[in-house]
Amino acid sequence: MNSQFFYAAAASCHFIFPGFPIIHKSPLVTREVVNDLSLLYYVKGSDKSLKPYLLAGHLDVVPVEESFWEVPPFSGEIKDGFIWGRGSIDCKHVVMGLFPPAPLWESWCFPKFLIFIIHSCNGRERKCKFNSPTP
């Protein structure tokens, strides 16, 4: 992993913290930063007999070969009514969409089951076994 990618991935993970203060202050939520590149949240459920629920997204944008692009790939340039940029139609909305329900937790609307929220920034897309470091 090159240093430019590592810096960008780590920065994207830390972007989340100030943007969602309620979830980061909630006594129901525990956050773990994994290898400076990924976020793992545990949201406590009120019924431990229920199986946990997994919500996942990713924050990184994989590097590109710039010569293949009509515009700078990370510029977010608007051209012909479209946003051009690597990752512009990627699943970043999933990451942001997982947090807005957090204010409900402060209103005593606690989830019944444990929720794991994982946001990876590892730059790799591959199959692996859950809770296992190897594919």
GROMACS .gro file of N, CA and C in nm:
model
  405
    1MET      N    1   0.086  -0.117   0.000
    1MET     CA    2   0.000   0.000   0.000
    1MET      C    3   0.091   0.123   0.000
    2ASN      N    4   0.071   0.215  -0.096
    2ASN     CA    5   0.157   0.332  -0.100
    2ASN      C    6   0.116   0.434   0.005
    3SER      N    7   0.208   0.526   0.037
    3SER     CA    8   0.184   0.620   0.147
    3SER      C    9   0.071   0.718   0.115
    4GLN      N   10   0.055   0.756  -0.012
    4GLN     CA   11  -0.053   0.848  -0.049
    4GLN      C   12  -0.189   0.783  -0.024
    5PHE      N   13  -0.202   0.656  -0.062
    5PHE     CA   14  -0.328   0.586  -0.038
    5PHE      C   15  -0.352   0.571   0.112
    6PHE      N   16  -0.248   0.533   0.187
    6PHE     CA   17  -0.263   0.514   0.332
    6PHE      C   18  -0.311   0.643   0.397
    7TYR      N   19  -0.251   0.757   0.361
    7TYR     CA   20  -0.291   0.885   0.420
    7TYR      C   21  -0.436   0.917   0.386
    8ALA      N   22  -0.476   0.898   0.261
    8ALA     CA   23  -0.614   0.929   0.220
    8ALA      C   24  -0.714   0.838   0.290
    9ALA      N   25  -0.680   0.710   0.302
    9ALA     CA   26  -0.771   0.616   0.369
    9ALA      C   27  -0.786   0.650   0.516
   10ALA      N   28  -0.675   0.680   0.583
   10ALA     CA   29  -0.681   0.716   0.725
   10ALA      C   30  -0.760   0.846   0.743
   11ALA      N   31  -0.741   0.942   0.655
   11ALA     CA   32  -0.814   1.069   0.664
   11ALA      C   33  -0.964   1.047   0.647
   12SER      N   34  -1.003   0.957   0.558
   12SER     CA   35  -1.146   0.933   0.538
   12SER      C   36  -1.209   0.870   0.661
   13CYS      N   37  -1.135   0.786   0.730
   13CYS     CA   38  -1.187   0.727   0.855
   13CYS      C   39  -1.210   0.836   0.959
   14HIS      N   40  -1.115   0.926   0.972
   14HIS     CA   41  -1.125   1.029   1.075
   14HIS      C   42  -1.222   1.141   1.038
   15PHE      N   43  -1.266   1.147   0.914
   15PHE     CA   44  -1.368   1.242   0.870
   15PHE      C   45  -1.500   1.217   0.942
   16ILE      N   46  -1.528   1.091   0.974
   16ILE     CA   47  -1.654   1.051   1.037
   16ILE      C   48  -1.670   1.111   1.177
   17PHE      N   49  -1.564   1.121   1.253
   17PHE     CA   50  -1.575   1.157   1.395
   17PHE      C   51  -1.647   1.289   1.421
   18PRO      N   52  -1.602   1.401   1.364
   18PRO     CA   53  -1.671   1.527   1.396
   18PRO      C   54  -1.807   1.541   1.330
   19GLY      N   55  -1.832   1.465   1.224
   19GLY     CA   56  -1.958   1.478   1.152
   19GLY      C   57  -2.078   1.414   1.220
   20PHE      N   58  -2.053   1.325   1.314
   20PHE     CA   59  -2.161   1.253   1.380
   20PHE      C   60  -2.138   1.249   1.531
   21PRO      N   61  -2.146   1.365   1.596
   21PRO     CA   62  -2.113   1.369   1.740
   21PRO      C   63  -2.207   1.288   1.828
   22ILE      N   64  -2.334   1.277   1.792
   22ILE     CA   65  -2.429   1.206   1.878
   22ILE      C   66  -2.391   1.059   1.890
   23ILE      N   67  -2.359   0.996   1.778
   23ILE     CA   68  -2.326   0.853   1.785
   23ILE      C   69  -2.196   0.832   1.862
   24HIS      N   70  -2.103   0.925   1.852
   24HIS     CA   71  -1.975   0.908   1.921
   24HIS      C   72  -1.984   0.937   2.070
   25LYS      N   73  -2.092   1.001   2.114
   25LYS     CA   74  -2.112   1.027   2.256
   25LYS      C   75  -2.210   0.928   2.320
   26SER      N   76  -2.277   0.849   2.240
   26SER     CA   77  -2.379   0.758   2.291
   26SER      C   78  -2.318   0.649   2.380
   27PRO      N   79  -2.377   0.623   2.496
   27PRO     CA   80  -2.327   0.515   2.581
   27PRO      C   81  -2.355   0.376   2.521
   28LEU      N   82  -2.437   0.370   2.419
   28LEU     CA   83  -2.466   0.243   2.353
   28LEU      C   84  -2.361   0.204   2.250
   29VAL      N   85  -2.277   0.299   2.212
   29VAL     CA   86  -2.187   0.278   2.099
   29VAL      C   87  -2.042   0.272   2.144
   30THR      N   88  -1.972   0.170   2.097
   30THR     CA   89  -1.828   0.159   2.116
   30THR      C   90  -1.765   0.161   1.978
   31ARG      N   91  -1.662   0.242   1.961
   31ARG     CA   92  -1.595   0.254   1.832
   31ARG      C   93  -1.453   0.202   1.845
   32GLU      N   94  -1.411   0.129   1.745
   32GLU     CA   95  -1.273   0.080   1.739
   32GLU      C   96  -1.216   0.118   1.603
   33VAL      N   97  -1.098   0.178   1.602
   33VAL     CA   98  -1.027   0.207   1.478
   33VAL      C   99  -0.931   0.091   1.456
   34VAL      N  100  -0.942   0.025   1.342
   34VAL     CA  101  -0.863  -0.093   1.313
   34VAL      C  102  -0.753  -0.057   1.214
   35ASN      N  103  -0.628  -0.071   1.255
   35ASN     CA  104  -0.511  -0.043   1.170
   35ASN      C  105  -0.513   0.095   1.105
   36ASP      N  106  -0.572   0.192   1.170
   36ASP     CA  107  -0.583   0.329   1.119
   36ASP      C  108  -0.662   0.339   0.989
   37LEU      N  109  -0.718   0.229   0.941
   37LEU     CA  110  -0.781   0.230   0.809
   37LEU      C  111  -0.928   0.190   0.808
   38SER      N  112  -0.978   0.139   0.916
   38SER     CA  113  -1.116   0.093   0.918
   38SER      C  114  -1.181   0.126   1.051
   39LEU      N  115  -1.313   0.135   1.049
   39LEU     CA  116  -1.389   0.166   1.169
   39LEU      C  117  -1.481   0.048   1.200
   40LEU      N  118  -1.487   0.012   1.326
   40LEU     CA  119  -1.578  -0.093   1.371
   40LEU      C  120  -1.657  -0.037   1.488
   41TYR      N  121  -1.787  -0.032   1.473
   41TYR     CA  122  -1.876   0.017   1.578
   41TYR      C  123  -1.957  -0.100   1.633
   42TYR      N  124  -1.973  -0.102   1.764
   42TYR     CA  125  -2.061  -0.196   1.832
   42TYR      C  126  -2.175  -0.114   1.890
   43VAL      N  127  -2.296  -0.145   1.852
   43VAL     CA  128  -2.414  -0.077   1.907
   43VAL      C  129  -2.486  -0.179   1.994
   44LYS      N  130  -2.489  -0.153   2.124
   44LYS     CA  131  -2.546  -0.248   2.219
   44LYS      C  132  -2.696  -0.265   2.196
   45GLY      N  133  -2.739  -0.388   2.198
   45GLY     CA  134  -2.881  -0.419   2.189
   45GLY      C  135  -2.937  -0.451   2.326
   46SER      N  136  -3.067  -0.438   2.341
   46SER     CA  137  -3.130  -0.462   2.471
   46SER      C  138  -3.163  -0.610   2.494
   47ASP      N  139  -3.161  -0.692   2.389
   47ASP     CA  140  -3.196  -0.833   2.402
   47ASP      C  141  -3.078  -0.918   2.354
   48LYS      N  142  -2.997  -0.968   2.447
   48LYS     CA  143  -2.877  -1.043   2.412
   48LYS      C  144  -2.907  -1.180   2.351
   49SER      N  145  -3.032  -1.224   2.357
   49SER     CA  146  -3.066  -1.354   2.298
   49SER      C  147  -3.080  -1.346   2.146
   50LEU      N  148  -3.092  -1.225   2.092
   50LEU     CA  149  -3.107  -1.208   1.948
   50LEU      C  150  -2.971  -1.209   1.879
   51LYS      N  151  -2.968  -1.260   1.757
   51LYS     CA  152  -2.844  -1.260   1.678
   51LYS      C  153  -2.810  -1.116   1.640
   52PRO      N  154  -2.680  -1.086   1.627
   52PRO     CA  155  -2.641  -0.950   1.588
   52PRO      C  156  -2.671  -0.922   1.441
   53TYR      N  157  -2.665  -0.796   1.406
   53TYR     CA  158  -2.694  -0.748   1.271
   53TYR      C  159  -2.570  -0.676   1.221
   54LEU      N  160  -2.532  -0.696   1.097
   54LEU     CA  161  -2.413  -0.634   1.040
   54LEU      C  162  -2.452  -0.532   0.934
   55LEU      N  163  -2.402  -0.412   0.946
   55LEU     CA  164  -2.416  -0.307   0.845
   55LEU      C  165  -2.275  -0.272   0.799
   56ALA      N  166  -2.253  -0.264   0.668
   56ALA     CA  167  -2.117  -0.242   0.621
   56ALA      C  168  -2.112  -0.146   0.503
   57GLY      N  169  -2.003  -0.076   0.493
   57GLY     CA  170  -1.976   0.013   0.381
   57GLY      C  171  -1.826   0.031   0.372
   58HIS      N  172  -1.781   0.105   0.272
   58HIS     CA  173  -1.637   0.133   0.266
   58HIS      C  174  -1.613   0.278   0.231
   59LEU      N  175  -1.503   0.330   0.282
   59LEU     CA  176  -1.472   0.472   0.269
   59LEU      C  177  -1.362   0.502   0.168
   60ASP      N  178  -1.282   0.405   0.135
   60ASP     CA  179  -1.167   0.432   0.050
   60ASP      C  180  -1.206   0.443  -0.097
   61VAL      N  181  -1.117   0.502  -0.172
   61VAL     CA  182  -1.128   0.509  -0.318
   61VAL      C  183  -0.996   0.458  -0.372
   62VAL      N  184  -1.002   0.352  -0.449
   62VAL     CA  185  -0.882   0.287  -0.499
   62VAL      C  186  -0.812   0.376  -0.601
   63PRO      N  187  -0.679   0.381  -0.598
   63PRO     CA  188  -0.603   0.463  -0.695
   63PRO      C  189  -0.634   0.424  -0.840
   64VAL      N  190  -0.610   0.518  -0.932
   64VAL     CA  191  -0.641   0.496  -1.074
   64VAL      C  192  -0.522   0.532  -1.161
   65GLU      N  193  -0.531   0.494  -1.287
   65GLU     CA  194  -0.434   0.537  -1.387
   65GLU      C  195  -0.492   0.664  -1.450
   66GLU      N  196  -0.435   0.779  -1.416
   66GLU     CA  197  -0.492   0.908  -1.458
   66GLU      C  198  -0.502   0.925  -1.609
   67SER      N  199  -0.416   0.860  -1.685
   67SER     CA  200  -0.419   0.876  -1.831
   67SER      C  201  -0.547   0.819  -1.893
   68PHE      N  202  -0.621   0.737  -1.821
   68PHE     CA  203  -0.745   0.680  -1.872
   68PHE      C  204  -0.865   0.773  -1.853
   69TRP      N  205  -0.846   0.886  -1.789
   69TRP     CA  206  -0.956   0.976  -1.754
   69TRP      C  207  -0.958   1.100  -1.841
   70GLU      N  208  -1.080   1.149  -1.873
   70GLU     CA  209  -1.096   1.272  -1.950
   70GLU      C  210  -1.076   1.396  -1.863
   71VAL      N  211  -1.102   1.382  -1.734
   71VAL     CA  212  -1.083   1.490  -1.636
   71VAL      C  213  -1.000   1.432  -1.522
   72PRO      N  214  -0.940   1.517  -1.439
   72PRO     CA  215  -0.865   1.463  -1.324
   72PRO      C  216  -0.957   1.372  -1.241
   73PRO      N  217  -0.917   1.247  -1.216
   73PRO     CA  218  -1.007   1.148  -1.157
   73PRO      C  219  -1.054   1.178  -1.015
   74PHE      N  220  -0.985   1.262  -0.942
   74PHE     CA  221  -1.027   1.291  -0.805
   74PHE      C  222  -1.074   1.435  -0.787
   75SER      N  223  -1.108   1.501  -0.899
   75SER     CA  224  -1.147   1.642  -0.893
   75SER      C  225  -1.293   1.663  -0.856
   76GLY      N  226  -1.377   1.566  -0.885
   76GLY     CA  227  -1.520   1.586  -0.862
   76GLY      C  228  -1.578   1.691  -0.956
   77GLU      N  229  -1.518   1.704  -1.072
   77GLU     CA  230  -1.559   1.805  -1.170
   77GLU      C  231  -1.699   1.776  -1.224
   78ILE      N  232  -1.778   1.882  -1.238
   78ILE     CA  233  -1.910   1.869  -1.300
   78ILE      C  234  -1.894   1.899  -1.448
   79LYS      N  235  -1.928   1.802  -1.533
   79LYS     CA  236  -1.910   1.815  -1.677
   79LYS      C  237  -2.031   1.753  -1.745
   80ASP      N  238  -2.094   1.828  -1.834
   80ASP     CA  239  -2.212   1.780  -1.907
   80ASP      C  240  -2.322   1.732  -1.813
   81GLY      N  241  -2.335   1.799  -1.698
   81GLY     CA  242  -2.441   1.765  -1.603
   81GLY      C  243  -2.412   1.645  -1.515
   82PHE      N  244  -2.290   1.593  -1.519
   82PHE     CA  245  -2.253   1.477  -1.438
   82PHE      C  246  -2.133   1.512  -1.351
   83ILE      N  247  -2.125   1.446  -1.235
   83ILE     CA  248  -2.006   1.459  -1.151
   83ILE      C  249  -1.907   1.352  -1.195
   84TRP      N  250  -1.789   1.398  -1.236
   84TRP     CA  251  -1.685   1.306  -1.280
   84TRP      C  252  -1.586   1.289  -1.166
   85GLY      N  253  -1.555   1.167  -1.135
   85GLY     CA  254  -1.454   1.142  -1.032
   85GLY      C  255  -1.458   0.998  -0.985
   86ARG      N  256  -1.343   0.947  -0.957
   86ARG     CA  257  -1.332   0.810  -0.905
   86ARG      C  258  -1.407   0.802  -0.773
   87GLY      N  259  -1.501   0.709  -0.765
   87GLY     CA  260  -1.578   0.691  -0.643
   87GLY      C  261  -1.699   0.780  -0.631
   88SER      N  262  -1.730   0.862  -0.732
   88SER     CA  263  -1.842   0.957  -0.720
   88SER      C  264  -1.978   0.888  -0.715
   89ILE      N  265  -1.989   0.767  -0.769
   89ILE     CA  266  -2.115   0.693  -0.757
   89ILE      C  267  -2.093   0.563  -0.679
   90ASP      N  268  -1.993   0.564  -0.596
   90ASP     CA  269  -1.960   0.450  -0.512
   90ASP      C  270  -2.055   0.445  -0.392
   91CYS      N  271  -2.027   0.363  -0.297
   91CYS     CA  272  -2.121   0.342  -0.185
   91CYS      C  273  -2.094   0.431  -0.064
   92LYS      N  274  -2.041   0.549  -0.083
   92LYS     CA  275  -2.017   0.639   0.032
   92LYS      C  276  -2.149   0.679   0.098
   93HIS      N  277  -2.257   0.685   0.019
   93HIS     CA  278  -2.388   0.719   0.077
   93HIS      C  279  -2.432   0.614   0.178
   94VAL      N  280  -2.391   0.490   0.159
   94VAL     CA  281  -2.424   0.385   0.256
   94VAL      C  282  -2.360   0.416   0.390
   95VAL      N  283  -2.233   0.454   0.386
   95VAL     CA  284  -2.160   0.488   0.509
   95VAL      C  285  -2.231   0.601   0.583
   96MET      N  286  -2.264   0.708   0.512
   96MET     CA  287  -2.328   0.823   0.576
   96MET      C  288  -2.471   0.790   0.620
   97GLY      N  289  -2.538   0.704   0.546
   97GLY     CA  290  -2.676   0.670   0.578
   97GLY      C  291  -2.694   0.582   0.700
   98LEU      N  292  -2.588   0.519   0.747
   98LEU     CA  293  -2.599   0.432   0.864
   98LEU      C  294  -2.607   0.509   0.995
   99PHE      N  295  -2.563   0.634   0.996
   99PHE     CA  296  -2.556   0.707   1.122
   99PHE      C  297  -2.675   0.794   1.158
  100PRO      N  298  -2.751   0.851   1.066
  100PRO     CA  299  -2.860   0.941   1.108
  100PRO      C  300  -2.960   0.884   1.208
  101PRO      N  301  -2.989   0.753   1.213
  101PRO     CA  302  -3.083   0.706   1.316
  101PRO      C  303  -3.030   0.720   1.459
  102ALA      N  304  -2.904   0.753   1.476
  102ALA     CA  305  -2.845   0.762   1.609
  102ALA      C  306  -2.922   0.853   1.705
  103PRO      N  307  -2.980   0.967   1.661
  103PRO     CA  308  -3.057   1.049   1.757
  103PRO      C  309  -3.174   0.974   1.820
  104LEU      N  310  -3.225   0.873   1.752
  104LEU     CA  311  -3.333   0.793   1.810
  104LEU      C  312  -3.286   0.721   1.935
  105TRP      N  313  -3.159   0.684   1.939
  105TRP     CA  314  -3.108   0.612   2.055
  105TRP      C  315  -3.110   0.702   2.178
  106GLU      N  316  -3.088   0.831   2.159
  106GLU     CA  317  -3.093   0.922   2.273
  106GLU      C  318  -3.237   0.947   2.317
  107SER      N  319  -3.333   0.913   2.234
  107SER     CA  320  -3.475   0.929   2.269
  107SER      C  321  -3.532   0.799   2.325
  108TRP      N  322  -3.445   0.711   2.372
  108TRP     CA  323  -3.484   0.585   2.434
  108TRP      C  324  -3.541   0.485   2.334
  109CYS      N  325  -3.510   0.500   2.206
  109CYS     CA  326  -3.549   0.401   2.106
  109CYS      C  327  -3.429   0.309   2.081
  110PHE      N  328  -3.397   0.228   2.179
  110PHE     CA  329  -3.279   0.143   2.171
  110PHE      C  330  -3.301   0.026   2.076
  111PRO      N  331  -3.197  -0.015   2.002
  111PRO     CA  332  -3.212  -0.136   1.921
  111PRO      C  333  -3.223  -0.258   2.013
  112LYS      N  334  -3.295  -0.358   1.968
  112LYS     CA  335  -3.310  -0.480   2.049
  112LYS      C  336  -3.193  -0.575   2.031
  113PHE      N  337  -3.128  -0.571   1.913
  113PHE     CA  338  -3.018  -0.664   1.887
  113PHE      C  339  -2.888  -0.586   1.872
  114LEU      N  340  -2.778  -0.654   1.897
  114LEU     CA  341  -2.646  -0.596   1.879
  114LEU      C  342  -2.626  -0.563   1.731
  115ILE      N  343  -2.571  -0.447   1.703
  115ILE     CA  344  -2.543  -0.407   1.565
  115ILE      C  345  -2.393  -0.385   1.551
  116PHE      N  346  -2.334  -0.445   1.450
  116PHE     CA  347  -2.196  -0.416   1.413
  116PHE      C  348  -2.203  -0.325   1.291
  117ILE      N  349  -2.132  -0.214   1.295
  117ILE     CA  350  -2.120  -0.126   1.178
  117ILE      C  351  -1.973  -0.125   1.141
  118ILE      N  352  -1.943  -0.168   1.020
  118ILE     CA  353  -1.805  -0.177   0.974
  118ILE      C  354  -1.789  -0.087   0.852
  119HIS      N  355  -1.689   0.000   0.857
  119HIS     CA  356  -1.654   0.084   0.743
  119HIS      C  357  -1.507   0.058   0.713
  120SER      N  358  -1.480  -0.011   0.606
  120SER     CA  359  -1.342  -0.045   0.576
  120SER      C  360  -1.279   0.059   0.487
  121CYS      N  361  -1.150   0.070   0.500
  121CYS     CA  362  -1.069   0.161   0.418
  121CYS      C  363  -0.944   0.088   0.374
  122ASN      N  364  -0.957  -0.037   0.337
  122ASN     CA  365  -0.836  -0.114   0.310
  122ASN      C  366  -0.796  -0.118   0.163
  123GLY      N  367  -0.879  -0.067   0.074
  123GLY     CA  368  -0.843  -0.062  -0.067
  123GLY      C  369  -0.846  -0.196  -0.137
  124ARG      N  370  -0.900  -0.295  -0.071
  124ARG     CA  371  -0.907  -0.427  -0.132
  124ARG      C  372  -1.049  -0.479  -0.126
  125GLU      N  373  -1.092  -0.538  -0.233
  125GLU     CA  374  -1.224  -0.599  -0.236
  125GLU      C  375  -1.203  -0.747  -0.260
  126ARG      N  376  -1.231  -0.826  -0.158
  126ARG     CA  377  -1.214  -0.970  -0.170
  126ARG      C  378  -1.305  -1.039  -0.071
  127LYS      N  379  -1.328  -1.166  -0.096
  127LYS     CA  380  -1.409  -1.243  -0.003
  127LYS      C  381  -1.322  -1.288   0.113
  128CYS      N  382  -1.378  -1.288   0.232
  128CYS     CA  383  -1.309  -1.345   0.346
  128CYS      C  384  -1.412  -1.392   0.446
  129LYS      N  385  -1.371  -1.476   0.535
  129LYS     CA  386  -1.461  -1.527   0.637
  129LYS      C  387  -1.479  -1.420   0.743
  130PHE      N  388  -1.603  -1.404   0.793
  130PHE     CA  389  -1.629  -1.307   0.899
  130PHE      C  390  -1.547  -1.344   1.022
  131ASN      N  391  -1.485  -1.245   1.081
  131ASN     CA  392  -1.407  -1.263   1.203
  131ASN      C  393  -1.280  -1.344   1.177
  132SER      N  394  -1.228  -1.337   1.055
  132SER     CA  395  -1.108  -1.412   1.021
  132SER      C  396  -1.015  -1.322   0.941
  133PRO      N  397  -0.885  -1.323   0.971
  133PRO     CA  398  -0.792  -1.237   0.898
  133PRO      C  399  -0.757  -1.289   0.760
  134THR      N  400  -0.797  -1.411   0.727
  134THR     CA  401  -0.760  -1.468   0.598
  134THR      C  402  -0.883  -1.499   0.514
  135PRO      N  403  -0.868  -1.492   0.381
  135PRO     CA  404  -0.982  -1.524   0.293
  135PRO      C  405  -1.021  -1.670   0.301
   0.00000   0.00000   0.00000
